[in-house]
Amino acid sequence: MNLTPSELERYHRQMMLPNFGQAAQKRLKSATVLVTGVGGLGGTSALYLAVAGVGRLILVRGGDLRLDDMNRQVLMTNDWVGKPRVFKARETLQAINPDIQVEAVHDYVTKENVDSLVQSADIAVDCAHNFTERNLLNEACVRWQKPMVEAAMDGMEAYLTTIIPGVTPCLSCLFPEKPDWNQRGFSVIGAVSGTLACLTALEVIKLITKFSQPLLSQLLTIDLMRMEFAKRNSYHDPSCLVCGSSSCSENSQTTSL
C-alpha cells in the first residue's frame, strides 16, 4: 500500500526512527488488528494503534459504559454512560484518525464468534476482563496460527507478553490454573491501565513492522507501586492441552479437513 501525502505528514515523526521508515509504515497500514475487551486497557491500546496508523482495527466488547469505567476509559465521554461503549470507541478513533478503518463488534468473545474474529485479523490483542474470553482467544490464535499480544493488570500490578504459536509458550502454558478474577470488582487507577496499554500497543507495532524485537518467550511483570519492571523467561509446556505437540497435531489434522 502506498502512503498518501496526509499519511506521510501524519506519521513523519515515527518514520524518522532507525529501521522504521516508509516500509514499516506501509506494513502498519496493511495490517488488521483485533482488540478484545475495549476498556481502560484495550481501548487505550487501540488509541495508540490508531494514531500509529494501523490500517484496520476490529474492536470487540459487549456491554454498556458504566460511570465507574470513566476513571480509565479514555475513548469515552460522560454523556455515553449507559450506551454500548464499543460504538463510542469506534467514533472516537475514527475522529482522531480518519485515514484508518475501525469496526465495532458489540459482543463478547464466544465459542461461536472467536474463529471468525481471529481469522479476519493478522494479530489479536487480548485485553478481556475474564479468563473465559482469554482462553477462547488463545485457543483460536493457536488453532489459526495467529500472533497474540497478551496483557492484563490488577491493582498496581500488570503483565505483558507476545505469543506466537509454534514459537513461544501460549497462555495456557503460562497459566495452566486460571486465576479466579472478579470481573467487576478489580481495583484500578487509570494511569496503570494506560501505562500497560502503551506497552501493549508498542508490542503490536514491533510485531507488525519488525523494526525492533518484541517480548518472545518472556513475561514482562510490572509493579507500579514500586516502579519495578522485570522480564521472566516463560515455560513452553510440551504437554500443554492447547499448544503441546499432540494438540498441534490434532489442530493441523482438523484444519486440513
XYZ file of C-alpha atoms in Angstrom:
257
model
C 0.000 0.000 0.000
C 1.256 3.448 -0.876
C 1.078 6.250 1.672
C -0.965 9.333 0.883
C 0.502 12.845 1.336
C -1.533 13.283 4.544
C -0.239 9.965 5.899
C 3.349 10.894 5.086
C 2.882 14.042 7.138
C 0.879 12.408 9.944
C 3.422 9.660 10.595
C 6.567 11.633 9.779
C 7.974 11.586 13.327
C 7.790 7.817 13.769
C 9.170 7.194 10.295
C 12.285 9.062 11.451
C 13.115 6.163 13.792
C 16.032 3.902 12.791
C 14.855 0.762 10.942
C 11.341 2.206 10.579
C 10.798 4.489 7.602
C 8.092 4.183 4.960
C 8.446 0.407 4.698
C 7.373 -0.095 8.310
C 4.599 2.455 7.952
C 3.223 0.630 4.931
C 3.181 -2.605 6.931
C 1.132 -0.857 9.615
C -1.292 0.454 7.002
C -1.740 -3.042 5.563
C -2.364 -4.689 8.954
C -5.619 -5.697 10.620
C -5.557 -5.894 14.418
C -8.262 -7.436 16.583
C -8.641 -5.812 20.025
C -10.803 -7.555 22.623
C -12.042 -6.043 25.861
C -12.151 -2.411 24.758
C -11.910 -0.788 28.180
C -9.159 1.031 30.049
C -6.538 -1.355 28.671
C -7.908 -2.408 25.285
C -9.354 0.980 24.426
C -6.151 2.838 25.219
C -4.111 0.259 23.291
C -6.450 0.762 20.333
C -5.946 4.517 20.616
C -2.182 4.237 20.173
C -2.552 1.696 17.382
C -4.909 4.107 15.621
C -2.596 7.106 15.865
C 0.340 4.914 14.760
C -1.526 4.141 11.531
C -2.706 0.533 11.823
C -4.926 0.347 8.763
C -7.833 -1.648 10.206
C -8.932 -2.183 13.792
C -11.630 -4.631 14.881
C -12.931 -3.741 18.344
C -14.826 -6.400 20.305
C -16.646 -5.600 23.544
C -20.124 -6.344 24.823
C -21.972 -4.410 27.495
C -22.671 -0.750 28.146
C -20.484 2.005 29.570
C -20.700 2.450 33.345
C -19.897 5.529 35.357
C -17.192 3.660 37.261
C -15.451 2.982 33.918
C -14.760 6.672 33.444
C -11.604 6.815 35.567
C -9.670 4.938 32.886
C -11.572 4.557 29.590
C -10.124 7.484 27.662
C -12.134 6.905 24.468
C -15.389 7.541 26.344
C -17.348 10.693 27.236
C -19.672 11.164 30.181
C -22.766 11.540 28.010
C -22.239 7.970 26.733
C -22.818 6.267 30.120
C -25.437 3.540 29.697
C -24.725 3.040 25.987
C -22.617 0.384 24.192
C -19.026 1.522 24.720
C -17.624 -0.182 21.627
C -19.536 2.171 19.311
C -18.204 5.229 21.126
C -14.704 3.771 20.886
C -15.086 3.456 17.124
C -16.433 7.003 16.845
C -13.557 8.469 18.866
C -10.829 6.594 16.998
C -12.312 7.453 13.620
C -12.427 11.133 14.595
C -8.789 11.078 15.732
C -7.548 9.329 12.600
C -9.912 9.332 9.588
C -7.265 7.550 7.482
C -7.928 4.178 9.153
C -10.855 1.733 9.243
C -12.457 0.881 12.571
C -15.054 -1.868 13.000
C -17.079 -2.318 16.176
C -18.472 -5.673 17.318
C -20.924 -5.259 20.192
C -20.387 -8.699 21.676
C -18.067 -10.642 23.935
C -15.642 -13.267 22.638
C -17.590 -16.532 22.450
C -17.178 -20.041 21.080
C -19.478 -19.045 18.236
C -17.602 -15.943 17.046
C -13.965 -16.419 18.065
C -12.798 -18.284 14.966
C -14.227 -15.776 12.504
C -12.807 -12.889 14.541
C -9.305 -14.347 14.672
C -9.324 -15.364 11.014
C -10.242 -11.817 9.990
C -7.149 -10.311 11.668
C -3.367 -10.514 11.408
C -2.776 -10.072 15.155
C -5.010 -10.322 18.222
C -4.677 -8.150 21.320
C -6.024 -9.859 24.431
C -7.379 -7.322 26.924
C -10.534 -9.149 28.023
C -11.661 -8.795 31.627
C -12.058 -12.547 32.252
C -10.190 -15.767 31.518
C -13.136 -17.328 29.710
C -12.642 -14.933 26.804
C -8.866 -15.036 27.123
C -8.793 -18.827 26.876
C -11.072 -18.832 23.833
C -8.907 -16.254 22.076
C -5.690 -18.084 22.944
C -7.044 -21.388 21.631
C -8.250 -19.788 18.391
C -4.930 -17.995 17.836
C -3.075 -21.292 18.265
C -5.582 -23.045 16.009
C -5.221 -20.476 13.214
C -1.527 -19.700 13.839
C -2.099 -16.015 14.612
C 0.121 -13.958 16.959
C -1.461 -12.649 20.140
C -0.286 -9.899 22.463
C -1.384 -10.803 25.978
C -1.800 -8.052 28.577
C -3.516 -7.892 31.956
C -3.461 -5.797 35.109
C -4.958 -5.741 38.579
C -4.449 -3.010 41.106
C -0.906 -1.706 40.695
C 0.452 -4.839 39.040
C 0.468 -5.926 35.407
C 1.988 -8.379 32.959
C 2.663 -8.423 29.221
C 3.934 -10.951 26.697
C 3.729 -11.776 22.997
C 2.533 -15.223 21.950
C 3.413 -16.688 18.552
C 2.030 -20.206 18.025
C 4.781 -22.726 17.389
C 7.443 -20.306 18.628
C 6.531 -19.242 22.169
C 4.518 -20.630 25.080
C 0.798 -19.936 24.828
C -1.456 -18.513 27.522
C -2.309 -21.998 28.780
C 1.398 -22.693 29.312
C 1.706 -19.506 31.354
C -1.450 -20.090 33.394
C -2.376 -23.801 33.479
C -4.533 -22.975 36.514
C -6.580 -19.890 35.725
C -6.890 -17.073 38.265
C -10.366 -16.511 39.673
C -10.879 -12.903 38.647
C -13.679 -10.740 39.943
C -14.911 -9.304 36.666
C -16.499 -6.180 38.134
C -14.647 -5.653 41.381
C -10.984 -5.243 40.423
C -9.183 -2.144 41.651
C -7.609 0.167 39.083
C -6.035 3.573 38.660
C -6.392 4.787 35.093
C -2.705 5.596 34.781
C -1.844 1.939 35.476
C -4.038 0.534 32.693
C -2.788 3.385 30.480
C 0.845 2.521 31.140
C 0.295 -1.122 30.257
C -1.807 -0.145 27.226
C 1.050 1.912 25.767
C 3.448 -1.015 26.169
C 0.870 -3.344 24.628
C 0.452 -1.123 21.573
C 4.222 -0.953 21.220
C 4.433 -4.764 21.174
C 1.878 -4.868 18.365
C 3.754 -2.219 16.400
C 7.008 -4.160 16.803
C 5.354 -7.352 15.608
C 3.907 -5.709 12.505
C 6.869 -3.590 11.477
C 9.729 -5.802 12.719
C 11.734 -2.674 13.500
C 12.515 -3.973 16.999
C 12.316 -7.216 18.978
C 9.052 -7.925 20.848
C 8.712 -9.943 24.055
C 9.048 -13.504 22.784
C 9.086 -16.292 25.415
C 9.429 -13.576 28.042
C 6.845 -12.353 30.511
C 7.216 -8.708 31.499
C 5.953 -8.200 35.045
C 5.260 -4.715 36.319
C 4.800 -3.471 39.880
C 3.878 0.188 39.559
C 3.562 0.634 43.308
C 7.346 0.207 43.489
C 8.092 1.108 39.860
C 9.709 -2.301 39.332
C 9.875 -3.954 35.917
C 11.206 -7.481 35.384
C 11.485 -9.923 32.499
C 10.952 -13.597 33.266
C 11.535 -16.476 30.870
C 8.269 -18.296 30.209
C 7.998 -22.079 30.118
C 6.748 -23.851 26.995
C 4.908 -26.923 28.271
C 5.297 -29.784 25.740
C 2.178 -31.383 27.244
C 0.082 -28.213 27.036
C -3.506 -29.084 26.127
C -3.639 -26.102 23.742
C -0.231 -25.796 22.071
C 1.539 -29.043 23.024
C 2.786 -31.436 20.346
C -0.280 -33.698 20.467
C -2.656 -30.724 20.399
C -0.799 -29.180 17.442
C -1.102 -32.441 15.502
C -4.827 -32.604 16.177
C -5.245 -28.960 15.157
C -3.355 -29.412 11.905
C -5.427 -32.518 11.061
C -8.636 -30.632 11.797
C -7.519 -27.642 9.711
C -6.544 -29.876 6.763
C -10.059 -31.321 6.706
